[in-house]
Coordinates of C-alpha atoms and ligand atoms in Angstrom, one line a residue:
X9 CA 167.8 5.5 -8.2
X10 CA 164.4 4.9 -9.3
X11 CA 162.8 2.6 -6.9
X12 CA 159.4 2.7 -6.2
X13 CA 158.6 5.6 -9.4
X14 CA 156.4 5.0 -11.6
X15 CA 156.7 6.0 -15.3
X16 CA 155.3 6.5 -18.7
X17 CA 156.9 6.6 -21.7
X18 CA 155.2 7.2 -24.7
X19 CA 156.7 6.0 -28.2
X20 CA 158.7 3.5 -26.0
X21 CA 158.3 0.3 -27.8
X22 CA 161.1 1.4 -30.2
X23 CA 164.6 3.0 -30.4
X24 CA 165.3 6.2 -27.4
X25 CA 162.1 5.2 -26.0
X26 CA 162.9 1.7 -25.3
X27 CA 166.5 2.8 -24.2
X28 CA 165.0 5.2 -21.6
X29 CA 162.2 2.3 -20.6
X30 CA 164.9 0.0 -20.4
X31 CA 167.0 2.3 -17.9
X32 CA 164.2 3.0 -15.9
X33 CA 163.2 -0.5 -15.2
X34 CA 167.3 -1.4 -14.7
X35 CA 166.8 1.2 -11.9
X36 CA 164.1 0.1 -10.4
X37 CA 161.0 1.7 -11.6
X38 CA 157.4 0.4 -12.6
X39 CA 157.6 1.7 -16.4
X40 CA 154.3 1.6 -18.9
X41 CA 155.2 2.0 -22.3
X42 CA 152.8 3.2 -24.8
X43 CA 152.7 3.5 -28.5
X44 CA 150.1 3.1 -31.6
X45 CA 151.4 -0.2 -32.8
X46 CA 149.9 -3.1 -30.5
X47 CA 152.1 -5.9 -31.9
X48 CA 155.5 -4.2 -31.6
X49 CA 154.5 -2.4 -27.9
X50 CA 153.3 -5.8 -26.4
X51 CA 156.7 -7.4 -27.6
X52 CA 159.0 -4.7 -26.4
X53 CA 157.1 -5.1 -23.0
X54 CA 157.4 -8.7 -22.6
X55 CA 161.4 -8.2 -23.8
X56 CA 161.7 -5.5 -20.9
X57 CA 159.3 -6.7 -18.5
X58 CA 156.9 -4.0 -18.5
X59 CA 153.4 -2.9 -19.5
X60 CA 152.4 -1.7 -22.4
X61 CA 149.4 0.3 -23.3
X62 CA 148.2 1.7 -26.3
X63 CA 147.3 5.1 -27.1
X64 CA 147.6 7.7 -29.8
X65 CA 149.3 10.5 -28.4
X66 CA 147.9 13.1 -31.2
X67 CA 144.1 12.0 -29.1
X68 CA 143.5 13.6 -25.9
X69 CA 140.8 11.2 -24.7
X70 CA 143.6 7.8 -25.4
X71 CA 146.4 9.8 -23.5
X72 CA 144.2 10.8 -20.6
X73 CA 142.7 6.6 -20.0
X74 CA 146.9 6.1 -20.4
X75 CA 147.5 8.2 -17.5
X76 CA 144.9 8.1 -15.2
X77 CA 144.9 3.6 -16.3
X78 CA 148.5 3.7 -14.7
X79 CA 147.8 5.9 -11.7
X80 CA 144.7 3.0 -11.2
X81 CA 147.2 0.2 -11.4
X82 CA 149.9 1.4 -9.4
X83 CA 149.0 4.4 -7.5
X84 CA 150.9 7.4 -8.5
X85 CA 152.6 8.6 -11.2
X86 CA 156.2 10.0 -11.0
X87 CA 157.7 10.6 -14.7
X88 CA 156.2 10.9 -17.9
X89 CA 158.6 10.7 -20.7
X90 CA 156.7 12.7 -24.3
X91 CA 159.3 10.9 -26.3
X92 CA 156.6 9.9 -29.1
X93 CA 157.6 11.7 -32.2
X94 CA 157.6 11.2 -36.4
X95 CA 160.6 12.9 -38.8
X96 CA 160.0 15.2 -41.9
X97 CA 162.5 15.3 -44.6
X98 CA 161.8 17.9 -47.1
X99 CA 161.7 21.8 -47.8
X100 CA 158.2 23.7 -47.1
X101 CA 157.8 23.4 -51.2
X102 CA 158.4 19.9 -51.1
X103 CA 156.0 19.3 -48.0
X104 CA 152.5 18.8 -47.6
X105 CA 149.7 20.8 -45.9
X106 CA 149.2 17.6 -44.3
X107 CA 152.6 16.6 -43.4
X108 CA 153.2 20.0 -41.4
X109 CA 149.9 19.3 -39.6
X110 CA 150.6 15.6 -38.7
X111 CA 154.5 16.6 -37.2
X112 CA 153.2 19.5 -35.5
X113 CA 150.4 17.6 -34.0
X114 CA 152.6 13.9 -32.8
X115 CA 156.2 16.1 -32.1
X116 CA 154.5 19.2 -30.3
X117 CA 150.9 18.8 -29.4
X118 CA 151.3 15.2 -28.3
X119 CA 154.1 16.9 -26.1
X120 CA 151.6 19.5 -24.6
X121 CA 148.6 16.4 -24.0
X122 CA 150.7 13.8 -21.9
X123 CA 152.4 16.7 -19.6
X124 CA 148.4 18.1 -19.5
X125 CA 147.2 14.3 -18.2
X126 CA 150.1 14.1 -16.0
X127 CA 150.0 17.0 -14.2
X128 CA 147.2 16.4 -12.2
X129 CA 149.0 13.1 -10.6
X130 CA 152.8 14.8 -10.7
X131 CA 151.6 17.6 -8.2
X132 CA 150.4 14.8 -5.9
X133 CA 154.2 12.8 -6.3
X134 CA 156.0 16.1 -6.8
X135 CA 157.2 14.0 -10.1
X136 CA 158.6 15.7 -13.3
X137 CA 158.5 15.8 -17.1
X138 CA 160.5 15.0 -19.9
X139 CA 160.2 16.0 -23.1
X140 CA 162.6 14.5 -26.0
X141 CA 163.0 17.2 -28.6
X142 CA 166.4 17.4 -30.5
X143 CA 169.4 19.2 -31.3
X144 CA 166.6 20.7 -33.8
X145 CA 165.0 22.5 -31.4
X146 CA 168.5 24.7 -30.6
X147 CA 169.4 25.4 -33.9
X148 CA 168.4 25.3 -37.4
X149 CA 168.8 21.7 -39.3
X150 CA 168.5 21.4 -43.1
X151 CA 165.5 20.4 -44.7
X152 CA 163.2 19.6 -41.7
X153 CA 161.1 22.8 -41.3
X154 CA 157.7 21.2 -39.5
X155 CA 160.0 18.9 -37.2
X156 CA 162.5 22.1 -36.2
X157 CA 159.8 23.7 -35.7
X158 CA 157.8 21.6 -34.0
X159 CA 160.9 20.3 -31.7
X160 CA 161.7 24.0 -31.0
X161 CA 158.2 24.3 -29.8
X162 CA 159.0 21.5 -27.4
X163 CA 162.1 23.5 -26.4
X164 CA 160.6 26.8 -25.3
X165 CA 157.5 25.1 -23.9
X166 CA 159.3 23.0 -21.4
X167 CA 161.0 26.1 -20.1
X168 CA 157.5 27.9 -19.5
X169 CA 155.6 24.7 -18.0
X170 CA 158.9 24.6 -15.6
X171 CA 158.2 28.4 -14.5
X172 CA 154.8 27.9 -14.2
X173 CA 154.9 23.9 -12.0
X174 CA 158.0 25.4 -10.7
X175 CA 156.0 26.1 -6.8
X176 CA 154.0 22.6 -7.3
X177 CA 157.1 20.6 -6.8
X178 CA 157.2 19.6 -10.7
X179 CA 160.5 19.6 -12.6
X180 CA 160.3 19.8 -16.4
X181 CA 163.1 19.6 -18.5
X182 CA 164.1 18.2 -22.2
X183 CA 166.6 16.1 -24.0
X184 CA 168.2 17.3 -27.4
X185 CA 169.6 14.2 -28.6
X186 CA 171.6 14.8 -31.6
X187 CA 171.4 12.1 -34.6
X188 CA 170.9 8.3 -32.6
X189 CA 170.6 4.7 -34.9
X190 CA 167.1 4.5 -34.4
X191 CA 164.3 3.2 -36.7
X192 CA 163.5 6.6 -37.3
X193 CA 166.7 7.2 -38.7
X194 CA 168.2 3.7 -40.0
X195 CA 166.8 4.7 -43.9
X196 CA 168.8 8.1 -44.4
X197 CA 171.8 7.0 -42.2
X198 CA 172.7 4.1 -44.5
X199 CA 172.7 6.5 -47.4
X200 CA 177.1 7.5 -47.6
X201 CA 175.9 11.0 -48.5
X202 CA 173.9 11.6 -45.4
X203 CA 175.7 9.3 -42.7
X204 CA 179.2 11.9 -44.0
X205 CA 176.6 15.2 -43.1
X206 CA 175.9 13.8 -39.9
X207 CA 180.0 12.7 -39.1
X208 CA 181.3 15.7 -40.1
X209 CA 178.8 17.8 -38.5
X210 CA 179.3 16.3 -35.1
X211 CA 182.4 16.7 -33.4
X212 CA 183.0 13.7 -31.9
X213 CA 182.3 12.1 -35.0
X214 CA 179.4 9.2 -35.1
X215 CA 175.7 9.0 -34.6
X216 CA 174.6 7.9 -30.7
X217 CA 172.9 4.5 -30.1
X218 CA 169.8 4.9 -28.3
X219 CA 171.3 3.7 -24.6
X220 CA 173.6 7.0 -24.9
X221 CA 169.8 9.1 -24.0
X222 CA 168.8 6.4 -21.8
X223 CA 171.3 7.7 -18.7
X224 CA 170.5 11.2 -19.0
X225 CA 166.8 10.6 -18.9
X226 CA 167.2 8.3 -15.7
X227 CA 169.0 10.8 -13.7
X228 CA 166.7 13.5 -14.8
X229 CA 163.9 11.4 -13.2
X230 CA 166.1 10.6 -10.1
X231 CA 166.4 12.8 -6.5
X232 CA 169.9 13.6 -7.5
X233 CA 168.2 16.2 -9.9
X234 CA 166.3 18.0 -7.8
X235 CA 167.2 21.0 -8.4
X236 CA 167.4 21.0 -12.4
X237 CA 164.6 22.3 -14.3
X238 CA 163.6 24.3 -17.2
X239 CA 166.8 23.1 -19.3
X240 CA 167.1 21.8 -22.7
X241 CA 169.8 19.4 -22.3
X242 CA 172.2 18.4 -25.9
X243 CA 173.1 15.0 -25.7
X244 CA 174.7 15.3 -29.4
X245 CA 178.1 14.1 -29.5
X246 CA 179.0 18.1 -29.5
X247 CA 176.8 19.1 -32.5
X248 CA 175.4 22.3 -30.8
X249 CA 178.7 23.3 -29.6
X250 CA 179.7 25.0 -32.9
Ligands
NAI8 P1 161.4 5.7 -33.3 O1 160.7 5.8 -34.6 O2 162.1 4.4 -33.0 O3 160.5 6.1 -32.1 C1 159.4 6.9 -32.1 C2 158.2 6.1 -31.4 O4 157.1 7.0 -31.4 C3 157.8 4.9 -32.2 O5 157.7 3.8 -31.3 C4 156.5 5.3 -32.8 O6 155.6 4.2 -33.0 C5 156.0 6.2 -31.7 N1 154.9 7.1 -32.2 C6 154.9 7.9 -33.4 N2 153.8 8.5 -33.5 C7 153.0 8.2 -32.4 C8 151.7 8.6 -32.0 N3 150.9 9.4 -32.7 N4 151.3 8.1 -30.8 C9 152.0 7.2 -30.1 N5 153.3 6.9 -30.5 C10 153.7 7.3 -31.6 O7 162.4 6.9 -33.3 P2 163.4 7.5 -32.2 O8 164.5 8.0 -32.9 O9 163.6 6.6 -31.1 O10 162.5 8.8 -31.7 C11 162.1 9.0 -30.4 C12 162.1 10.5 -30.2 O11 163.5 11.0 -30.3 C13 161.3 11.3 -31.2 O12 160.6 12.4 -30.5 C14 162.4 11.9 -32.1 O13 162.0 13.1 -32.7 C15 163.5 12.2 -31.1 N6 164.8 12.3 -31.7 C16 165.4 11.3 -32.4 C17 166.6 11.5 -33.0 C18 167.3 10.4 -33.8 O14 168.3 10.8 -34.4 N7 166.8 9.2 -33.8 C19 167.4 12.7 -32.7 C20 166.7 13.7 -31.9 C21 165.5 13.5 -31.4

């Protein structure tokens, strides 16, 4: 379903972002993953066969050589997946200055600088965008104000860059994946307390595993979506359903 596209996916040397890469290459894309962390990006890569490149997305100038270093390499660019993003645990007392200002700029801004780069290249394919944000960005979640906020950023932004690529041929939607075992996660999901919030929040009961996003991010990137854009897709196990 995805042979001969070409995708980045940022943050994809670890948890969702490896499940999507993972996907993608299964279907037959070229996939470049990119990430801060050299030594865990170069050995996701070689696990998944892909490329890895590195790049902060929170710096224009390192997100821009990503993009325009894979439409060198292989010619276009279809899909970029902004699936690069941090947690924040703690009320706005609790927080730092700092903290809100590092979320807002990886979860939101980071969002906003790879669909920027890609654009350029995606009117030329007639390629898409997809932003991970999370069930966070639909509704209110306890004690994460910089990361709802930020992910609800995500959430209204993709629905405005869809209006406004909407005539160039370039499809932009999200995924709101609900709580996924994830390294982001693992710490506060081993604690009963937490793990029993989650269950009993969602009603089917358990967390996701990263390869539950992966499918839904694939076929958003495929023809067979064509028509789909501008949504904010849950992928949460029915959390956002009550
Ligand atoms: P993860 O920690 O495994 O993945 C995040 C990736 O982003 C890591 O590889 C990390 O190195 C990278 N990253 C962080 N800051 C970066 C930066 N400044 N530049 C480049 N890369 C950076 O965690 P997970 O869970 O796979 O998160 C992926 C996305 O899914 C995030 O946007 C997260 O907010 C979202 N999400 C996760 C949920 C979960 O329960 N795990 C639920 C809903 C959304």
């Amino acid at each position: 379903m995805l042979k001969d596209k070409v995708a980045i996916i940022t943050g994809g040397a670890t948890g969702i972002g490896k499940a999507i890469a993972s996907k993608y290459i299964d279907y037959g894309a070229e996939v470049v993953i990119a990430g801060r962390t050299e030594e865990t990006g170069r050995e996701t890569a070689e696990e998944l066969g892909c490329e890895f490149h590195q790049c902060d997305v929170t710096e224009y100038e390192q997100v821009e050589t990503l993009v325009n270093s894979t439409v060198d390499e292989y010619g276009q660019l279809d899909a970029i997946v902004n699936n690069a993003g941090i947690g924040q645990v703690g009320s706005i007392e609790e927080m730092s200055l700092e903290e809100w200002d590092t979320v807002i700029q990886i979860n939101l801004t980071g969002v906003m600088y790879g669909s920027r780069a890609a654009i350029p290249y995606l009117k030329d394919s007639e390629g898409c965008i997809i932003n991970v944000a999370s069930i966070y960005g639909l509704v209110g979640g306890p004690g994460s104000p910089a990361y709802s906020a930020a992910k609800g950023g995500v959430v209204n932004f993709t629905r405005e860059l869809a209006i406004d690529y909407a005539t160039e041929g370039i499809r932009v939607n999200s995924i709101c994946p609900g709580f996924v075992e994830t390294p982001m996660t693992d710490d506060y999901l081993d604690q009963e307390q937490f793990y029993e919030f989650v269950r009993d929040e969602t009603p089917m009961q358990r967390v996701a595993e990263p390869e539950e996003i992966g499918g839904i991010a694939m076929f958003l990137a495929s023809d067979e979506a064509s028509y789909i854009t501008g949504t904010n897709i849950p992928v949460d196990g029915g959390w956002t359903a009550h």
